[in-house]
Short mmCIF file of C-alpha atoms and ligand atoms in Angstrom, two decimals:
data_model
loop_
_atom_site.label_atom_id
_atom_site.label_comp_id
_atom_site.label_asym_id
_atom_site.label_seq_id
_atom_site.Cartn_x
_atom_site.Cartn_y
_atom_site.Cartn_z
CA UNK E 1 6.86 112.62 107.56
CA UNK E 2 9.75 113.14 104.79
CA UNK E 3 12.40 116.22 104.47
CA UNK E 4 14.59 116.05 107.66
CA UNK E 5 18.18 116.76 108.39
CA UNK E 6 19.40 114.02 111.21
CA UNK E 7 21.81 115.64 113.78
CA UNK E 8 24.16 112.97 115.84
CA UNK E 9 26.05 114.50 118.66
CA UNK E 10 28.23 111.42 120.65
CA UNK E 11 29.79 112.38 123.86
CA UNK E 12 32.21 110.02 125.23
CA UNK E 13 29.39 108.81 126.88
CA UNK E 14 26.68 109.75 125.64
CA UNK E 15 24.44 110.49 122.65
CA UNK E 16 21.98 112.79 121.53
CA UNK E 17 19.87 112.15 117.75
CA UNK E 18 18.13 115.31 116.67
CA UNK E 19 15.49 115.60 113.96
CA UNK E 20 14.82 118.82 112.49
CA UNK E 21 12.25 119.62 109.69
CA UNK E 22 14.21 121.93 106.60
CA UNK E 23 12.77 125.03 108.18
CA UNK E 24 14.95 123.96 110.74
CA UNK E 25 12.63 123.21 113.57
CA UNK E 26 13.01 120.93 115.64
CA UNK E 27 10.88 117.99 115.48
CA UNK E 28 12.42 115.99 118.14
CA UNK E 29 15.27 114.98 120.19
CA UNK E 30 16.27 111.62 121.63
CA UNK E 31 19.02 110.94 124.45
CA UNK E 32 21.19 108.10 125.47
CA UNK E 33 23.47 108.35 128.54
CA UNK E 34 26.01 105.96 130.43
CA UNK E 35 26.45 103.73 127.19
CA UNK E 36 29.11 101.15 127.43
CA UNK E 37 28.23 100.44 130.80
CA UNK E 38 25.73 98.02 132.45
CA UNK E 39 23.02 100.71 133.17
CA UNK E 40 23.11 102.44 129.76
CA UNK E 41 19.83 103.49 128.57
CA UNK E 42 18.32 105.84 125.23
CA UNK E 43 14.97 107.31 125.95
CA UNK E 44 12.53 109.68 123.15
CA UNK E 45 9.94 111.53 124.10
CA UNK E 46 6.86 109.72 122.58
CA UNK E 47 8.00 106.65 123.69
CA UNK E 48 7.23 105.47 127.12
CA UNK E 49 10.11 104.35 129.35
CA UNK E 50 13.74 103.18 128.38
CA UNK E 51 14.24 101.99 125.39
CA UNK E 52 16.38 98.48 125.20
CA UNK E 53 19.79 98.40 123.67
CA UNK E 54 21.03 95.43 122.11
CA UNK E 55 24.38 94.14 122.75
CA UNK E 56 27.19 96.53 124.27
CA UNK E 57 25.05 99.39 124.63
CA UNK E 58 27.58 101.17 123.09
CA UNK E 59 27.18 104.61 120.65
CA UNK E 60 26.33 102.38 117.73
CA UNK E 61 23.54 99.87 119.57
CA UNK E 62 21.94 103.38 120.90
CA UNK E 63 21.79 105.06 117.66
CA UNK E 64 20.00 102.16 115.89
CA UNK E 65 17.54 101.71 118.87
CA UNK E 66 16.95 105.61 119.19
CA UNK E 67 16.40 105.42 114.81
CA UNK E 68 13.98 102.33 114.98
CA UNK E 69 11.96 104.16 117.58
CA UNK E 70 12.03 107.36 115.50
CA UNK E 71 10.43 104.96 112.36
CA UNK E 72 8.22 103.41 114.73
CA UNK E 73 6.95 107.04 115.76
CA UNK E 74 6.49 107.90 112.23
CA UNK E 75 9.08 110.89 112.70
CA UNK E 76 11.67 108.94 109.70
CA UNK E 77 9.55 107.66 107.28
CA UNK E 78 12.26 108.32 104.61
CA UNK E 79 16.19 108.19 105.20
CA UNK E 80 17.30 112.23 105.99
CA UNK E 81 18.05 114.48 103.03
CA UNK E 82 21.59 114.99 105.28
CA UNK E 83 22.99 114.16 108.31
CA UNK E 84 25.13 116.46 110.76
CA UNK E 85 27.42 115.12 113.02
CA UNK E 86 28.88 117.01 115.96
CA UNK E 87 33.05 116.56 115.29
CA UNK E 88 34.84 117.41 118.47
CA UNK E 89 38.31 118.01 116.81
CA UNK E 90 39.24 119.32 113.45
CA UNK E 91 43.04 120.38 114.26
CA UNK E 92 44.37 122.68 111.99
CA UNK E 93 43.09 120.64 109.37
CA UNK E 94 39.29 121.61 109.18
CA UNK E 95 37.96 125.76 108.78
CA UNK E 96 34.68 124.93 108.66
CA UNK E 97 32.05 121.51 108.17
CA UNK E 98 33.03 119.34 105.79
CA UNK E 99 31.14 116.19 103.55
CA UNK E 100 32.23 113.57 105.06
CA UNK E 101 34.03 111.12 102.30
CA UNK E 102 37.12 108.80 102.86
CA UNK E 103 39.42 111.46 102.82
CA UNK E 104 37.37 113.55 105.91
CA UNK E 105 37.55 110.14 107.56
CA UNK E 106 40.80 109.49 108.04
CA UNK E 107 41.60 113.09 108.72
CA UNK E 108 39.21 113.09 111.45
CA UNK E 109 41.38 109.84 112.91
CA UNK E 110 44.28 111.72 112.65
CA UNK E 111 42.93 114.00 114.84
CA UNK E 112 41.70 111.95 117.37
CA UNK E 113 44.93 112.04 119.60
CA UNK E 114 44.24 115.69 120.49
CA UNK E 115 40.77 114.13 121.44
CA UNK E 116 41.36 110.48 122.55
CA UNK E 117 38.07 110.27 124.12
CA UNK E 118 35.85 112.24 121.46
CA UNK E 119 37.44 111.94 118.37
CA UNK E 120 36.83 107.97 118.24
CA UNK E 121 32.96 107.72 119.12
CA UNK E 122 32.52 110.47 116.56
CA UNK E 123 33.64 108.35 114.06
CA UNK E 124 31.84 105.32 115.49
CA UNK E 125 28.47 107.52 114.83
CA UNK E 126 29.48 108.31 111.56
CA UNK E 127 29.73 104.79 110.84
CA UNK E 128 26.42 103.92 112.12
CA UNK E 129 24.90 106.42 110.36
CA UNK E 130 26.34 105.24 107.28
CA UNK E 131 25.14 101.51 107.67
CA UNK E 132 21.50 102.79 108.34
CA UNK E 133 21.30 105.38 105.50
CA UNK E 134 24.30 104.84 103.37
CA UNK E 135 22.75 107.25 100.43
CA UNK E 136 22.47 110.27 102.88
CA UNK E 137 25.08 112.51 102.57
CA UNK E 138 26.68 113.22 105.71
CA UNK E 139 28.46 116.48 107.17
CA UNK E 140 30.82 116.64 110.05
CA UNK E 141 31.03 119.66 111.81
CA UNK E 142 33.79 121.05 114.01
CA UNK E 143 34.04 122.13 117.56
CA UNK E 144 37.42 123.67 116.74
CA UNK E 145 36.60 125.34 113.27
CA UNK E 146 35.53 128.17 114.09
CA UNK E 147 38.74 129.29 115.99
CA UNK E 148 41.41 128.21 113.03
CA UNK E 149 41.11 132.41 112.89
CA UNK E 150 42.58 132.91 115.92
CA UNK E 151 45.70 134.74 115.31
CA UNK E 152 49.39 133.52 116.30
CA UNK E 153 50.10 135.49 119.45
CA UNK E 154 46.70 134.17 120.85
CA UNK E 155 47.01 130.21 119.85
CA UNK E 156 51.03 129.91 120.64
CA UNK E 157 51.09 128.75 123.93
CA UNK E 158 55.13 129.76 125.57
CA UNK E 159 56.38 126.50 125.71
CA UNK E 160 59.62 125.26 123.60
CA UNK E 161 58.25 125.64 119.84
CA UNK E 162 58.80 121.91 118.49
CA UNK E 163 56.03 120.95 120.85
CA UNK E 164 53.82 123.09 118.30
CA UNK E 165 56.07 122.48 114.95
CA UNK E 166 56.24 118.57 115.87
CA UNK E 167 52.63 117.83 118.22
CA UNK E 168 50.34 120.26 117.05
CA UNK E 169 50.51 121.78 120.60
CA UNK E 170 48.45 124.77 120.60
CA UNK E 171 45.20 126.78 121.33
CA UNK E 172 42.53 125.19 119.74
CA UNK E 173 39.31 126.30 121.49
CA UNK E 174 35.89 124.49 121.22
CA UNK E 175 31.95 125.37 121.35
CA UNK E 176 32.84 126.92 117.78
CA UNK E 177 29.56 125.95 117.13
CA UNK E 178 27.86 128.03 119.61
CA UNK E 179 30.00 131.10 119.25
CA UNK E 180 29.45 131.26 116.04
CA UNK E 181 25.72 131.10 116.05
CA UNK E 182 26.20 134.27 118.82
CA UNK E 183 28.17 136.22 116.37
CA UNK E 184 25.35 135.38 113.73
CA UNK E 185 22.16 136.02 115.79
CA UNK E 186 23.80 139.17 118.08
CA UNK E 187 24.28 140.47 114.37
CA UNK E 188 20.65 139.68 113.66
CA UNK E 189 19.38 141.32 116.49
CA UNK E 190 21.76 144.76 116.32
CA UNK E 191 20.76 145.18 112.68
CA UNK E 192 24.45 144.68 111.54
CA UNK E 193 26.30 142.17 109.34
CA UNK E 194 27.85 139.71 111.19
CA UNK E 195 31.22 140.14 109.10
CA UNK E 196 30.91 143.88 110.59
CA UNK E 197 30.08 142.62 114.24
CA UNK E 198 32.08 142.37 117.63
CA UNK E 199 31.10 140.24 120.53
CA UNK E 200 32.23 138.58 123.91
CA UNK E 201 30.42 135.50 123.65
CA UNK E 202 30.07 133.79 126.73
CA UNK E 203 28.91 130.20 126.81
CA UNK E 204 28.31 128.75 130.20
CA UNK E 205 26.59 125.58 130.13
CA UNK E 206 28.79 122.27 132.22
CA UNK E 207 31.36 123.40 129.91
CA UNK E 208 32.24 127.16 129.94
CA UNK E 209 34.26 128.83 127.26
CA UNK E 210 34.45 132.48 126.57
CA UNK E 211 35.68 134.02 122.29
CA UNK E 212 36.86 137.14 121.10
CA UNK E 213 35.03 137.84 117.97
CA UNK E 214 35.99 140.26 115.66
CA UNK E 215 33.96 141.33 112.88
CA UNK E 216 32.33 137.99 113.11
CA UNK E 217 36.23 135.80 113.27
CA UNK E 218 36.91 134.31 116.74
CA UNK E 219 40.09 135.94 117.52
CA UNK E 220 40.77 134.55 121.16
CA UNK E 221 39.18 131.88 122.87
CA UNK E 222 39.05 130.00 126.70
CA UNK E 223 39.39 126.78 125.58
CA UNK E 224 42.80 126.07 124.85
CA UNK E 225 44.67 122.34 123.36
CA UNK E 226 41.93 120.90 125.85
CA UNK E 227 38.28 121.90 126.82
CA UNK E 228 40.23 121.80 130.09
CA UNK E 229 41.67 125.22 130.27
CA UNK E 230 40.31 128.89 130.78
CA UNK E 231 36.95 129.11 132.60
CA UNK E 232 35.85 127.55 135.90
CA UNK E 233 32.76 125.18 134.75
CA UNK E 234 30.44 122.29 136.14
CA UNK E 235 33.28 119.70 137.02
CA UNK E 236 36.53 121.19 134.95
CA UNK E 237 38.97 123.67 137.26
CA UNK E 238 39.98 125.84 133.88
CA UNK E 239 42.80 127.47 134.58
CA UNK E 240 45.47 126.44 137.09
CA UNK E 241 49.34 127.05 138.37
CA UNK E 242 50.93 124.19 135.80
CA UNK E 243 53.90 124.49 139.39
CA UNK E 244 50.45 122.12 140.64
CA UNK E 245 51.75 119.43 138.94
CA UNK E 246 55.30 119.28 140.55
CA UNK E 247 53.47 120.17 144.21
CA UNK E 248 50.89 116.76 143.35
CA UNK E 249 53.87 114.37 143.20
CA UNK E 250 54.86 115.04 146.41
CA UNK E 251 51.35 114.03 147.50
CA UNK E 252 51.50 110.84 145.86
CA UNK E 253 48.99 111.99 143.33
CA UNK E 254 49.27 110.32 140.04
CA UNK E 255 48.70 111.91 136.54
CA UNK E 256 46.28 109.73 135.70
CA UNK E 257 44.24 110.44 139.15
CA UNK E 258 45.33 114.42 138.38
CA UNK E 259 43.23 114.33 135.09
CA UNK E 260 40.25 113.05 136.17
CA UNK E 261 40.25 115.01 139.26
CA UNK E 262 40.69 118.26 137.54
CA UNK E 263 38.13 116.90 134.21
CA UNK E 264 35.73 115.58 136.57
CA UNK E 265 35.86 116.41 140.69
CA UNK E 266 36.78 120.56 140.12
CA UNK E 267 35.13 123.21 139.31
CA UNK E 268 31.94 124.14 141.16
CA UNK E 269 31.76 120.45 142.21
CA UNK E 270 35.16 120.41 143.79
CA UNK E 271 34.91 123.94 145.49
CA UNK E 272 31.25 123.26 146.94
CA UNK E 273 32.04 120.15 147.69
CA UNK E 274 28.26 119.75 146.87
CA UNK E 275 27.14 119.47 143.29
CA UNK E 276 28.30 120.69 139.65
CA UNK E 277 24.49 122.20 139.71
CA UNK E 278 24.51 125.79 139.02
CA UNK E 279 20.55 125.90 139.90
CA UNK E 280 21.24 123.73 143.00
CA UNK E 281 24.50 125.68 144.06
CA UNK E 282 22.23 129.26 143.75
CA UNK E 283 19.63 127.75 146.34
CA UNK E 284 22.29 126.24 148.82
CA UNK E 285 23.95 129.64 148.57
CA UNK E 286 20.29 131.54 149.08
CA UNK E 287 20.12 128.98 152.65
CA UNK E 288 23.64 129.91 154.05
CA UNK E 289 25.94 127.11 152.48
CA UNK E 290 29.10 129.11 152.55
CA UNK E 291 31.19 126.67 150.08
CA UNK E 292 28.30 127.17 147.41
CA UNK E 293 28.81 130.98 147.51
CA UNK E 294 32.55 130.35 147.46
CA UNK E 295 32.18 128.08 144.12
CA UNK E 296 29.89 131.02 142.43
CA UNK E 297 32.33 133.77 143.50
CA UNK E 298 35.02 132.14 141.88
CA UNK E 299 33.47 131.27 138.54
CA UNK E 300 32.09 134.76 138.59
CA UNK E 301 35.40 136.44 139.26
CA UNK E 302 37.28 133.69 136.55
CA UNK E 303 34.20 134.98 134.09
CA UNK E 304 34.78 138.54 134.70
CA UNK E 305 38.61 138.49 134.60
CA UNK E 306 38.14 136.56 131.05
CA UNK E 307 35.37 138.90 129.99
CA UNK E 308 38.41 141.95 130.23
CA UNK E 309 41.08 139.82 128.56
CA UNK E 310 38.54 139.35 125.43
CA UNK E 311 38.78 143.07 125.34
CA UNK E 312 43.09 142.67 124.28
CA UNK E 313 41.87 140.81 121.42
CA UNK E 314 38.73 143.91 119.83
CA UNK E 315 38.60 147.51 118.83
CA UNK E 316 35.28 147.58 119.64
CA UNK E 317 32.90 145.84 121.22
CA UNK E 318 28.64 145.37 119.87
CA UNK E 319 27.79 143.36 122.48
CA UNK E 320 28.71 141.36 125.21
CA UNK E 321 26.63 138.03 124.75
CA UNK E 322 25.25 135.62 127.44
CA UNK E 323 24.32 131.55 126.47
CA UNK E 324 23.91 128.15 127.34
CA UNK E 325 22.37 126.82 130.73
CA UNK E 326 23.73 128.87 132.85
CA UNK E 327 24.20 131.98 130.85
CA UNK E 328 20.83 132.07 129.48
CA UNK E 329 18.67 131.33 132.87
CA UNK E 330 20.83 132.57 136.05
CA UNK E 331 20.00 136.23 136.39
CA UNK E 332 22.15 136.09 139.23
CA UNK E 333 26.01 134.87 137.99
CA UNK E 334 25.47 137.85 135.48
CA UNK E 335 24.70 140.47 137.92
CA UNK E 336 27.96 139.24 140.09
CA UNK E 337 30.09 138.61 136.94
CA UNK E 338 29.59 142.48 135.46
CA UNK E 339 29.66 143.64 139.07
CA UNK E 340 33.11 143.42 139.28
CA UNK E 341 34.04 144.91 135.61
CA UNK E 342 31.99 148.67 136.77
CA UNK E 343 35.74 150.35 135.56
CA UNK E 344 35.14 148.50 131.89
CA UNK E 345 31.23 150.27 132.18
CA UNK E 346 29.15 147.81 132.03
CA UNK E 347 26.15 148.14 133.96
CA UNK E 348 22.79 145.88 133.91
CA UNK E 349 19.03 147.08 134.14
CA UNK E 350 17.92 145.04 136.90
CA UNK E 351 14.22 144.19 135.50
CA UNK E 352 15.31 143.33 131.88
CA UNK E 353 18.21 140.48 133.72
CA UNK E 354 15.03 139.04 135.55
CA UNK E 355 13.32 138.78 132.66
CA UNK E 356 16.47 137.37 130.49
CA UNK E 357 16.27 140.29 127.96
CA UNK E 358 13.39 138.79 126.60
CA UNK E 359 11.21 141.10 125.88
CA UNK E 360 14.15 143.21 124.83
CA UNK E 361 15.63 141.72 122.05
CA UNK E 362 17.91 139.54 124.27
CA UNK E 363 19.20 143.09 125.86
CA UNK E 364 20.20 143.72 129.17
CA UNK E 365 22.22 146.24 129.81
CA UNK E 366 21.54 150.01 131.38
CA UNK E 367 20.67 153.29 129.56
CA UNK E 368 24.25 154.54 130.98
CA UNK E 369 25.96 151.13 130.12
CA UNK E 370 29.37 151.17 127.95
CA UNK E 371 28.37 148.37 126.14
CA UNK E 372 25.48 146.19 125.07
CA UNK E 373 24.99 143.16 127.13
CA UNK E 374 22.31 140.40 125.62
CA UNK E 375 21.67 137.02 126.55
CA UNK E 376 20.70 134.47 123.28
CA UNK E 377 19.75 130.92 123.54
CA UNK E 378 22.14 128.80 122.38
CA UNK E 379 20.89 125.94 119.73
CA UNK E 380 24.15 123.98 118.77
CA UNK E 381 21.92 121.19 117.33
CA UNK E 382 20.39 123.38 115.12
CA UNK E 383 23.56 124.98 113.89
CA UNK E 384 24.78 122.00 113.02
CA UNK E 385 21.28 120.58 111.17
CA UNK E 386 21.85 124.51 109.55
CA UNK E 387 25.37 123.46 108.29
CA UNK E 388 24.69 120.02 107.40
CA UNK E 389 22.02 121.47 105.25
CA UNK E 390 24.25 124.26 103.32
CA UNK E 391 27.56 121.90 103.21
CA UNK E 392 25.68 118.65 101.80
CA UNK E 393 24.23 120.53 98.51
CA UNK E 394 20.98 118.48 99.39
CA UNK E 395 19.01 121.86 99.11
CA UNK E 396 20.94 122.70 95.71
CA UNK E 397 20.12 119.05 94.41
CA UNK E 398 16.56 119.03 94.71
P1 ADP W 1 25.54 121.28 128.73
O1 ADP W 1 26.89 121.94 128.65
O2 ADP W 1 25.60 119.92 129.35
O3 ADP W 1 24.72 121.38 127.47
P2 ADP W 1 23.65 123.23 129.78
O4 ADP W 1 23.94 124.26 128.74
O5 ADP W 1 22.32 122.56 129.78
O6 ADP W 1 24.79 122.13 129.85
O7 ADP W 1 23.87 123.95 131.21
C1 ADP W 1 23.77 123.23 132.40
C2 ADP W 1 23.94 124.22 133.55
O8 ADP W 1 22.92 125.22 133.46
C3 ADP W 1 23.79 123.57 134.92
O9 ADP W 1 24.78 124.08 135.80
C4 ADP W 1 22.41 124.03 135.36
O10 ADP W 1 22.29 124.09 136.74
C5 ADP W 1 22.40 125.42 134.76
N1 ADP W 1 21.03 125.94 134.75
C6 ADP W 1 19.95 125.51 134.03
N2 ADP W 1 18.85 126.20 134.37
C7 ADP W 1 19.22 127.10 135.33
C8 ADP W 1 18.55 128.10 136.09
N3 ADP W 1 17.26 128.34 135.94
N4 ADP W 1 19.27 128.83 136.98
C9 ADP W 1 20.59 128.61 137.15
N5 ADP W 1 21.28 127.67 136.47
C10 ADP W 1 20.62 126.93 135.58
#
């Protein structure tokens, strides 16, 4: 097989190698998890079991192990005719993806205080990718892009200036990726031009981040200097009293312990005391578990009270739109989320949630609703296979 676009996505932990035909299908996906520690392990489907890393079993070892498997499948028979890497953070820097050269490099370094723990392993897959296939050219594409529309009143956070002027402190937002592909494919489906299109985009997957997009610009966004801030998600709290801080030294509570206890032990984990699960937290709920229903009335409620402040930001609204894990398969945090925003109008048809709009064009919503409501899959791999495509020229060249 010959004609693919690569995609590399590196997590600080993790790392997922996509390979998607020019049609942009999907021809296969590999995974590695836990790298850098003892247990780390890459597995593709086609190949049975773990596959071995070599050395550190760090981003690099996986991505050559998870590329030799891909030859030995027969899936890379030729080096890509691009490459797409997921960039966490583009600062004010990057608008849109970007061909990687020296130049991209070192801006993307620059940027990697605002994301100490992305930023770096981002760069380590670009270099790996680079060694294997050092003809390919290679796009990096931006988590934050998407929201360098956001205007000032929305990305000016009220602290003293200089900490924007001198840090770069600001609203950035993130899942640009995935908003952006709502804005394009709600457009799709409504018949419209996405440059003439309005949405709430709602992406709840472990992270949750909710945009304001006006005719197809994201002009207000949950995600703020951090994928910390705004919705409740998986493990994240979102939004909390900053006065916590103050309160936690009394307590003996360190910042160090603060960060990973409200990055990684909030959120539905921390209120259910249970699991991060959204699937797991609906059946607990279904049996009784009292702190489960507690963790999905307040990310419902958080969702909702979000989904009304989007509204500050539009003049009208197409559609509000529903993705990623949660958003796309739980019938249920949609029903609770819009039941609290009746005043706003929205209003769901019962059978078309169960179904997830399906059959419906993605729709959802009630003959008498306000608004439209949809729910679209979310395919951030493929948007960025999409954009590596269009911003290498590899098309254009052959
Ligand atoms: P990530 O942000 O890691 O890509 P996903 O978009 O895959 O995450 O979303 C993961 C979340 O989606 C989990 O909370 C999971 O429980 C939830 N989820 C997946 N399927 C369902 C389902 N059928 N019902 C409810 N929640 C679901």
């Amino acid at each position: 097989m010959s004609d693919t676009i690569l995609v590399v996505n590196c997590g600080s932990s993790s790392l997922k190698v996509a390979l998607f035909d020019l049609n942009l299908n999907q021809l296969t996906s590999a995974l590695a998890e836990r790298l850098g520690k003892q247990d780390a392990f890459a597995s593709v489907p086609g190949y049975s079991g773990d596959i071995p890393l070599a050395g550190e079993g760090g981003h690099r070892e996986a991505f050559q192990a998870i590329v030799s498997t891909f030859r030995d499948l027969n899936l890379l028979t030729s080096p890509p005719v691009a490459i797409g890497h997921r960039v966490v953070h583009g600062g004010e820097t990057f608008r849109e993806a970007a061909l990687i050269n020296d130049d991209v490099r070192r801006a993307i370094e620059e940027c990697a205080g605002l994301a100490p723990l992305h930023n770096p392993v981002n760069l380590t897959g670009i270099e790996a990718t680079t060694e294997l296939f050092p003809e390919a050219p290679q796009v990096a594409v931006f988590d934050t892009a998407f929201h360098q529309t956001l205007p000032r009143h929305a990305y000016l956070y009220a602290v003293p200036y200089r900490f924007y002027r001198d840090w770069g402190v600001r609203r950035y937002g993130f899942h640009g990726t995935s908003h952006n592909f709502m804005a394009t494919e709600a457009a799709r489906l409504l018949g419209k031009v996405p440059g003439e299109t309005s949405i709430i985009s709602a992406h709840l997957g472990n992270g949750c981040s909710i945009t304001a997009i006006r005719d197809g610009r994201s002009v207000d966004t949950s995600m703020g200097l951090t994928p910390l801030e705004g919705l409740v998600m998986g493990t994240r709290s979102g939004d909390i009293d900053p006065g916590l801080f103050d309160f936690l030294k009394t307590k003996e509570i360190s910042a160090e312990d603060l960060h990973r206890i409200l990055n990684n032990e909030s959120g539905l984990l921390g209120l259910s005391e249970k699991t991060n699960d959204m699937r797991t937290l609906s059946e607990l709920a279904e049996q009784g578990h009292e702190p489960s229903l507690v963790a999905i009335e307040v990310f419902c409620f958080r969702l909702a009270r979000y989904i009304s402040a989007m509204m500050a930001s539009l003049s009208e609204l197409d559609a509000l739109v529903f993705t990623g894990g949660i958003g796309e398969n739980s019938a249920m945090v949609r029903i609770r989320t819009l039941s609290h925003l009746k005043l706003a109008g929205f209003a769901i048809e019962p059978s078309l949630n169960q179904q997830h709009g399906k059959q419906t064009n993605g729709r959802i919503d009630r003959e008498d609703s306000r608004f439209k409501v949809m729910v679209i899959p979310t395919n951030e791999e493929r948007v960025i296979a999409s954009e590596a495509l269009q911003t290498s020229g590899a098309i254009r060249q052959r």
